[in-house]
Structure formats: C-alpha cells, structure tokens
Short mmCIF file of C-alpha atoms in Angstrom, two decimals:
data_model
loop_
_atom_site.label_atom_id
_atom_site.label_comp_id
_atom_site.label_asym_id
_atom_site.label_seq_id
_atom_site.Cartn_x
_atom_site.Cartn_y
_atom_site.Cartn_z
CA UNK A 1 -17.42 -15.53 -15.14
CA UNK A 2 -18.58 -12.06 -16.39
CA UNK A 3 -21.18 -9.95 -14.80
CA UNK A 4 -22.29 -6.89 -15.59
CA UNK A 5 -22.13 -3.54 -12.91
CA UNK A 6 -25.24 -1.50 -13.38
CA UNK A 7 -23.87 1.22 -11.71
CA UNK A 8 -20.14 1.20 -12.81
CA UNK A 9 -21.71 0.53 -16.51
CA UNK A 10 -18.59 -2.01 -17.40
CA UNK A 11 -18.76 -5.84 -16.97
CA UNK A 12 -16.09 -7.52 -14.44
CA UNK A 13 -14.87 -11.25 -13.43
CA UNK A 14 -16.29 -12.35 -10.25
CA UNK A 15 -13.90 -14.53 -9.42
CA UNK A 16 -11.74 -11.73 -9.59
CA UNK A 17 -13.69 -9.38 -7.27
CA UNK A 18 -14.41 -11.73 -5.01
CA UNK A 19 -10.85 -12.78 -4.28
CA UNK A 20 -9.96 -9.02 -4.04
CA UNK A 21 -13.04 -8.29 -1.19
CA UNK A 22 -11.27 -11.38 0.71
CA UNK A 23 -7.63 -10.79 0.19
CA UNK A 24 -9.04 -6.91 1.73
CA UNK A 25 -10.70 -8.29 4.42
CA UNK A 26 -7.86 -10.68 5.29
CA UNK A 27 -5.32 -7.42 5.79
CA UNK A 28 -8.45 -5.74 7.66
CA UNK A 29 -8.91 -8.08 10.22
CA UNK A 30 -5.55 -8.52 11.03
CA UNK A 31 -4.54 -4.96 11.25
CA UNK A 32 -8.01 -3.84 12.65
CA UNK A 33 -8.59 -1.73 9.51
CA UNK A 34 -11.28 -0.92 7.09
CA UNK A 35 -9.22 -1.89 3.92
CA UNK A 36 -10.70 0.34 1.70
CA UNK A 37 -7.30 2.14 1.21
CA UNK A 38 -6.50 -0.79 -0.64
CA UNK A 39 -9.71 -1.60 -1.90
CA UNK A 40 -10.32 1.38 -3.48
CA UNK A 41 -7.39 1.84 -5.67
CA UNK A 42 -7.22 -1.77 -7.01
CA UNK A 43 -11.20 -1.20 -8.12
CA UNK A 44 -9.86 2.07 -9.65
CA UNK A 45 -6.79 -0.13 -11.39
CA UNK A 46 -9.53 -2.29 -12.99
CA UNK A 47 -11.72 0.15 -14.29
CA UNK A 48 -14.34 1.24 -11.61
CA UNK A 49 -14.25 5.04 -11.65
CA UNK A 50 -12.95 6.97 -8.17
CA UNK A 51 -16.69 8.12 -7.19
CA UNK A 52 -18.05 4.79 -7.45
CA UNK A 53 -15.49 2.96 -6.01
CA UNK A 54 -15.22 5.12 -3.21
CA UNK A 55 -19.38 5.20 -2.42
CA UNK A 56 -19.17 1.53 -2.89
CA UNK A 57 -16.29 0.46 -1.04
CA UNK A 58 -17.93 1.85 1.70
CA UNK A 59 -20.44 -1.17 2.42
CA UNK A 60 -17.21 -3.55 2.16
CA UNK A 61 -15.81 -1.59 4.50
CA UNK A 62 -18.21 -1.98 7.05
CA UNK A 63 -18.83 -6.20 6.18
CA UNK A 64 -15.32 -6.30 7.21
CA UNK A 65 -15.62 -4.50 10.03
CA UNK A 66 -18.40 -6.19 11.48
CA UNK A 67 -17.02 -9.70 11.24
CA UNK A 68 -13.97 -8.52 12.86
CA UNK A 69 -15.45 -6.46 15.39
CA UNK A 70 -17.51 -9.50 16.46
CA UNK A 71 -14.81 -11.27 17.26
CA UNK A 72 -12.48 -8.72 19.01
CA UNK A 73 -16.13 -8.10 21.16
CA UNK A 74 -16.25 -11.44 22.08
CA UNK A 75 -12.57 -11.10 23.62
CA UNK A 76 -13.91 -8.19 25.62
CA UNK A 77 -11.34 -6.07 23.61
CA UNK A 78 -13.68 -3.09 22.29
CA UNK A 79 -13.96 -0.11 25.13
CA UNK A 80 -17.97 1.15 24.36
CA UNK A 81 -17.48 4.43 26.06
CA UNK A 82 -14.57 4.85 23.94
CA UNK A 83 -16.73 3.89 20.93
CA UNK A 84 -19.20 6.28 21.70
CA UNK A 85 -17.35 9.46 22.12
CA UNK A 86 -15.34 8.43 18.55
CA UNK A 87 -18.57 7.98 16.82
CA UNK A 88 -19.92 11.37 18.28
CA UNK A 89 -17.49 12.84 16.31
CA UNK A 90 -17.66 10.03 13.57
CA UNK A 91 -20.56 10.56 12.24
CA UNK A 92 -20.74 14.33 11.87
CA UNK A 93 -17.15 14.17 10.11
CA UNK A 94 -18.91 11.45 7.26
CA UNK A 95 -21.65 13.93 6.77
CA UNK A 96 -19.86 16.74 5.83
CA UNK A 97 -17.41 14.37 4.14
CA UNK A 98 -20.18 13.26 2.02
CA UNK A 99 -21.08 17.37 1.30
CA UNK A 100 -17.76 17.74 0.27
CA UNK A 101 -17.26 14.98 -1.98
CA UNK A 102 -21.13 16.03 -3.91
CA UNK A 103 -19.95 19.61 -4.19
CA UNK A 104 -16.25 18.72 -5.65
CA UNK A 105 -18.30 15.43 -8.23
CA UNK A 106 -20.38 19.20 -9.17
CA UNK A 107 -17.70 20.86 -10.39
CA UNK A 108 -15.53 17.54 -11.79
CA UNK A 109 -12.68 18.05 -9.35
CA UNK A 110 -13.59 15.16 -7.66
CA UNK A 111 -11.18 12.00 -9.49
CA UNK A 112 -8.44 14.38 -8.85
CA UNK A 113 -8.94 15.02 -5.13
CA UNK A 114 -8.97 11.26 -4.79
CA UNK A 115 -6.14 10.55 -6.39
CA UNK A 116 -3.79 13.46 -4.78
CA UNK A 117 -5.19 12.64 -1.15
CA UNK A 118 -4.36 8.87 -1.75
CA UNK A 119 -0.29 9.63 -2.89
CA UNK A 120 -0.30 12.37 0.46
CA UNK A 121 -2.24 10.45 2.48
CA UNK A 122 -0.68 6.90 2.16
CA UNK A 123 3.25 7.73 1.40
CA UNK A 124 2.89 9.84 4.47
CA UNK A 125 1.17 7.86 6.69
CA UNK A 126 2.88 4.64 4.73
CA UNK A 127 6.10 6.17 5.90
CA UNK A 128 5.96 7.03 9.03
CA UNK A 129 4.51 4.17 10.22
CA UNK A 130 7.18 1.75 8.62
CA UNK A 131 10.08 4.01 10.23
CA UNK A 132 8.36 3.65 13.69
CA UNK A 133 8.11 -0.20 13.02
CA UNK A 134 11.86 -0.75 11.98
CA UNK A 135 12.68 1.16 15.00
CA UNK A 136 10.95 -0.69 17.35
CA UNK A 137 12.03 -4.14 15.89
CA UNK A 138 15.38 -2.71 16.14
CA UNK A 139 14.83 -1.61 19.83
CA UNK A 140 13.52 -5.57 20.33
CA UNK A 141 16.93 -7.11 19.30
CA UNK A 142 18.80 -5.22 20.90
CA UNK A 143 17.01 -5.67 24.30
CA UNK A 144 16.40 -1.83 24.68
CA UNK A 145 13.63 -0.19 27.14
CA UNK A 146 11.42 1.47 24.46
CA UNK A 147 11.18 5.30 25.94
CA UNK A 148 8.84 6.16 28.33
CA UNK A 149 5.63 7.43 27.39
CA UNK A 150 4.79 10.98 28.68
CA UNK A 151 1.69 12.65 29.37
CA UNK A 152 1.50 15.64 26.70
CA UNK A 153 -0.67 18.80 26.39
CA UNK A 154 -3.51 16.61 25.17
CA UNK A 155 -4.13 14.90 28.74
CA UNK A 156 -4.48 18.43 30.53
CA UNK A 157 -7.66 19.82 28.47
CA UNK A 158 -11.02 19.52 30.19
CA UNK A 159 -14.05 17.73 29.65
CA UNK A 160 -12.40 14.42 30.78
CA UNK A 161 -13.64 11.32 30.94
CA UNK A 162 -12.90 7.61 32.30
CA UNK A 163 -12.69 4.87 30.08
CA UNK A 164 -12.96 2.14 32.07
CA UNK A 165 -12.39 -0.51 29.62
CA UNK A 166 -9.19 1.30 28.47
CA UNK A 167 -8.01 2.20 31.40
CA UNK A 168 -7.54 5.91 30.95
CA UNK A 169 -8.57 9.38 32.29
CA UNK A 170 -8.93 11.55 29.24
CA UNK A 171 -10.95 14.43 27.71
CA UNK A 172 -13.50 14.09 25.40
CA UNK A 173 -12.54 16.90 22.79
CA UNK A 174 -9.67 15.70 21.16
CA UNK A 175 -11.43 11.90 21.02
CA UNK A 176 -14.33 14.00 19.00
CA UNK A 177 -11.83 16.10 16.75
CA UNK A 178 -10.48 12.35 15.87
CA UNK A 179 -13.45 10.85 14.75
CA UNK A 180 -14.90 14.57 12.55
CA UNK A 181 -11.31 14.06 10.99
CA UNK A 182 -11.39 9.85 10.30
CA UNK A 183 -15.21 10.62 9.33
CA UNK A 184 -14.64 12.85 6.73
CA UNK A 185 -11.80 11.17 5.08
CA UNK A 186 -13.33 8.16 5.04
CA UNK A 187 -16.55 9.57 3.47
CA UNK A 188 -14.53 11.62 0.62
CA UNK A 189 -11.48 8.59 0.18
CA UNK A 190 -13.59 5.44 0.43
CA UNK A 191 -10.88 4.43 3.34
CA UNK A 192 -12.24 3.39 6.63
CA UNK A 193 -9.66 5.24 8.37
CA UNK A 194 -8.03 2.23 10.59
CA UNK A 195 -4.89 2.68 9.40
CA UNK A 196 -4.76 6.41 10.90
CA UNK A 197 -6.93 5.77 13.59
CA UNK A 198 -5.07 3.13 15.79
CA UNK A 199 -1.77 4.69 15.55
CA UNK A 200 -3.12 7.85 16.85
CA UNK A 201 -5.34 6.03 19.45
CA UNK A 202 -2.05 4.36 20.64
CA UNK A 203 0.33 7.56 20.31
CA UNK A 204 -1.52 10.50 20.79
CA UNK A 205 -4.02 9.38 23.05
CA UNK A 206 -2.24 6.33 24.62
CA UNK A 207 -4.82 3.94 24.50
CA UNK A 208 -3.79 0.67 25.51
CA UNK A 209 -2.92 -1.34 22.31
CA UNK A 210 -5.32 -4.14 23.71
CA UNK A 211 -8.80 -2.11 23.13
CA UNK A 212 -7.12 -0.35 19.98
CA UNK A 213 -7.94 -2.29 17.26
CA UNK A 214 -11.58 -3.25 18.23
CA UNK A 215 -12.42 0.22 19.30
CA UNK A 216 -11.06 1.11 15.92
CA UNK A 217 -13.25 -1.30 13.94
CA UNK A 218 -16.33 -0.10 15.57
CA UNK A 219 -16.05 3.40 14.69
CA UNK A 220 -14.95 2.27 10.93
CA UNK A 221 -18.16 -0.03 10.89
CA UNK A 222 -20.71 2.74 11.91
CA UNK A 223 -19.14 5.38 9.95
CA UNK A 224 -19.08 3.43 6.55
CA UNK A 225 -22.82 2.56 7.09
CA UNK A 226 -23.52 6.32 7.32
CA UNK A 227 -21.57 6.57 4.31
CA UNK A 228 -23.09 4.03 2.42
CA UNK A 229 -26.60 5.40 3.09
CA UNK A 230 -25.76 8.70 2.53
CA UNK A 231 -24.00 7.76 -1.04
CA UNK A 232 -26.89 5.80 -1.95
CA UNK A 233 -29.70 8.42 -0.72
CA UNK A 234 -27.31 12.04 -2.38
CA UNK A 235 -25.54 11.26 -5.04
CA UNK A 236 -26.86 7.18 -6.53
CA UNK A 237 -23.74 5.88 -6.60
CA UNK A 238 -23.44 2.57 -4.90
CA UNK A 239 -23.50 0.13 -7.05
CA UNK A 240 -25.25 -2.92 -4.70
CA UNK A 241 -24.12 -5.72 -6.89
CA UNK A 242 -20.34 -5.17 -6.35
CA UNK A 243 -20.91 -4.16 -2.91
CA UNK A 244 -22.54 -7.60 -2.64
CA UNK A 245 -19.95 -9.25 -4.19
CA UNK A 246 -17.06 -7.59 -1.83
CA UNK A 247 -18.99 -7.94 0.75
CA UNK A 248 -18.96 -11.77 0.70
CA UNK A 249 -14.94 -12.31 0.04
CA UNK A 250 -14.73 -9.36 2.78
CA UNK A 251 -16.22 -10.89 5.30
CA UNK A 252 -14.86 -14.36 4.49
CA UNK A 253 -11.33 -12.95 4.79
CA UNK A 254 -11.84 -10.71 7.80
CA UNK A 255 -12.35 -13.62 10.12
CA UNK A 256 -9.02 -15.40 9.02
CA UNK A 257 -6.95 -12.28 8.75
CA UNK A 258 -7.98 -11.71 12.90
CA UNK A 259 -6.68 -15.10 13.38
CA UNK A 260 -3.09 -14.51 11.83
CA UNK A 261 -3.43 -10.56 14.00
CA UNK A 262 -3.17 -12.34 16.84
CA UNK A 263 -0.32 -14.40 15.99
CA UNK A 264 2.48 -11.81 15.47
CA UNK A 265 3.96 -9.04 17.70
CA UNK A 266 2.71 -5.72 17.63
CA UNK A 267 5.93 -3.63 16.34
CA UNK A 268 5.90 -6.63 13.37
CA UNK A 269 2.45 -5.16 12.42
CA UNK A 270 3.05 -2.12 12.27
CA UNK A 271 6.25 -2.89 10.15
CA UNK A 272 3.96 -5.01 7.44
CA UNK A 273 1.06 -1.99 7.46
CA UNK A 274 3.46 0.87 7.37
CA UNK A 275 5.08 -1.00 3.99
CA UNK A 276 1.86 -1.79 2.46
CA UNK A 277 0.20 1.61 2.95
CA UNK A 278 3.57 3.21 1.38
CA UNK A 279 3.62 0.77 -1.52
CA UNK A 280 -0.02 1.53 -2.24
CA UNK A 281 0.52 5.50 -2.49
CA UNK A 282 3.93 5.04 -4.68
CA UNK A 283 1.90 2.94 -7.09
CA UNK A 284 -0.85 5.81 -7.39
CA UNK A 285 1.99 8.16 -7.65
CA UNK A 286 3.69 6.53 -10.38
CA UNK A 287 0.20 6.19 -12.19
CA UNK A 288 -0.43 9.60 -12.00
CA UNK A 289 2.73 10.72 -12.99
CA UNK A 290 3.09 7.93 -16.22
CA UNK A 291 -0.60 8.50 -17.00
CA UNK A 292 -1.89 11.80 -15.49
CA UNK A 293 -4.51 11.82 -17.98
CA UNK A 294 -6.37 8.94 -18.16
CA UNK A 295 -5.50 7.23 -14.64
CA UNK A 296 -9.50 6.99 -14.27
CA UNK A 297 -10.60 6.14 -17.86
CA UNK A 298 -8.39 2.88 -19.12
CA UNK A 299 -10.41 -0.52 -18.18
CA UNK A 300 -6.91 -2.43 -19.14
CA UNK A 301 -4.71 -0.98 -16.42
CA UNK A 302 -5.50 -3.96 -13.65
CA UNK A 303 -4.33 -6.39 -16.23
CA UNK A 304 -0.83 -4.56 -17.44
CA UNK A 305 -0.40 -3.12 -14.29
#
C-alpha cells in the first residue's frame, strides 16, 4: 500500500516502513539504543533525503525509547540522578546540534556531513566495539579473569557526586561533557547516541552494566524529543506521517527486542552491536565511494541495494 510523504515529497510502501520502525526498535530495545543509526541510513537507501530523515527519525527514536525505558524502570534498572546530570548536558548538546545542522542545510554542506560522520562514526565505533566483544568471548572460554578495572584520571576531578542507584562516587563534569557530546550528534546524525553512550558509561565511567542501558535510554528519549521539537519549530522538516508510521513498528518492536536483551550475555551483545554498527558504516562507505554523486538523490537504491 502506497502513501504519500508530504514532507519527503515521494510516495512509500507502508508495509515496508512499518516493518523497518519495528525491526529498529527490536535492535533498540535489546541493545538499549536509539536505533536511529540504522534507521536513518535505510530511510536514506529508499529515498528519504539525509535532513529529513535525520529530523524525523528523531520522534522514532524517542517511541523506542520510551517503551523500552518503561520496562527497564519497572526493573528498577534506570539510576535518576544519573539521568539527570546526563540530560543537563543532553539537552544543551541537541541545541547547538540543531544550530549546527541549520547553518551547514544554509550553505548545502549538510548531506555530506551526514554521510562522512556516519562511515567515521560507525566503522570506528563498529570496530572497536566488535574487537572488545571477540575478546571478551575469548576471555569466557578460556576461563580467564577479565583485568581489573582501575580507577583513572576521570574519578579524581571534583564536583563529585553519589549515585546511589549505580553505586558510584563520581564527578559531575565529565557525566555533562558526555551528554553536550551524545546531544549534539544525535541532533546533527539522527542517531540517538546509545550505541556510544553505554560503552562509555561502562568503560570510562564504570557504571555498573545493570543501570547502563536504562540510564542510556532515558537520556536518548529526552534528547530526541528536544530534537524533534526543535526540527519541527527551525527548520519544518519532520515529516509527522512517517514519524507516525515508525513510531508504531518502533514501539511494537522495542518491547520484544528487551525481551531477547535479557536473554543473552553481555560480551555476546556487544559482539552482535559492534558487527552491526561496522556493517552499517561499510555499506555507506561503499555507497559513497560507487555513487559519490547521487548517494542522496536515487529513489531505486533500497530496492537494488
């Protein structure tokens, strides 16, 4: 069934975007992740252009995050304090984010910046993650002591605070410096910023890995409704009927993706997240390397691709 995208201007199948905004919110809830890393790109693949994919993605960002938020708060698994201080920092970094991506959309560097932070980003991030995985599944079979975590220069700066829920004694700054930087990246990428947020929860700041992904979610959910407003209000390009649409198969999704989360080990998460951020920046690398100039322009590329 075909319907029509006022703001996107092309028609798309429903069917199509609906199994896409649950498929998304099936990875999100079980990672504890926005999604929109991989929602993004697969709206660009069939057609949507970067800037309203991105401002759009936004609101199925946070659908997802609130249905799996809910349930991760009714496991007392969310630390609020935690929450706070994040969003603190949150919700400054998606307003300048938003700044940033009018000003670049004004001078029509904007589909570009999108597309080169997504390859960085992701095969980074992608890679990383999927060599700390391996290693700890490798660690796991062998019956070795994973190394001992150690306090670094982070835990000595002032302004600290106790997170009760967490179970930590740490200082506020670098908590706020996290959420400017997921807030901003977020606002210009369309990407909630999960998949960067709980590793560096867990490794940086060594938050327990029980409070992690909830924590995580909340930030992502409050975030992408700033974004979303501040999309709609600046630069009009939300487009509410395929938010709608993502919404629904987002939400739907998000609750049976926190179901399967809780069923596998945490190194064999990491493993699966790691490979499918690096498989989503290799695919926008070899698109913009194959098709540099008209990544953003053909509708046909989710069907041959």
């Amino acid at each position: 069934m075909q319907l029509y995208l006022p703001i996107a201007d092309l028609p798309i199948n429903v069917f199509l975007v609906l199994a896409m905004g649950a498929a998304v919110g099936f990875v999100s809830g079980m990672f504890g992740i926005g999604g929109g890393f991989l929602m993004t790109p697969l709206l660009i693949f069939i057609g949507i252009t970067p800037a309203v994919a991105v401002a759009s993605v936004a609101s199925h960002i946070a659908a997802s995050s609130f249905s799996g938020a809910l349930s991760y708060w009714r496991r007392r698994a969310i630390d609020p304090a935690l929450a706070g201080v994040l969003l603190c920092g949150g919700v400054t970094g998606t307003a300048l984010g938003v700044w940033t991506f009018t000003q670049l959309r004004a001078l029509g560097q904007l589909d570009l910046m999108i597309a080169l932070s997504y390859v960085v980003l992701l095969t980074t991030v992608g890679s990383l993650m999927f060599s700390e995985g391996l290693r700890a599944m490798m660690r796991t079979r062998r019956g070795t002591v994973p190394p001992r975590r150690t306090h670094s220069w982070i835990h000595g700066l002032p302004l600290k605070m106790r997170f009760k829920r967490s179970k930590i004694y740490l200082s506020v700054i670098p908590v706020v410096i996290v959420g400017i930087v997921i807030g901003f990246i977020g606002a210009i990428m369309g990407i909630g910023g999960g998949f960067i947020l709980v590793p560096v929860m867990i490794y940086l700041l060594r938050v327990p890995t029980s409070t992690v992904i909830g924590t995580s979610m909340v930030l992502t959910l409050v975030t992408m409704l700033f974004a979303t407003m501040l999309h709609a209000v600046t630069n009009h390009l939300v487009d509410a009927v395929l938010a709608l649409i993502l919404m629904i198969g987002g939400v739907t999704g998000a609750q049976f993706g926190a179901r399967a989360g809780q069923k596998i080990r945490g190194e064999q998460l990491r493993l699966l997240l790691g490979l499918l951020i690096l498989s989503v920046g290799i695919r926008f690398a070899v698109e913009l390397v194959i098709r540099p100039e008209d990544l953003f322009t053909i509708r046909e590329l989710g069907v041959n691709g």
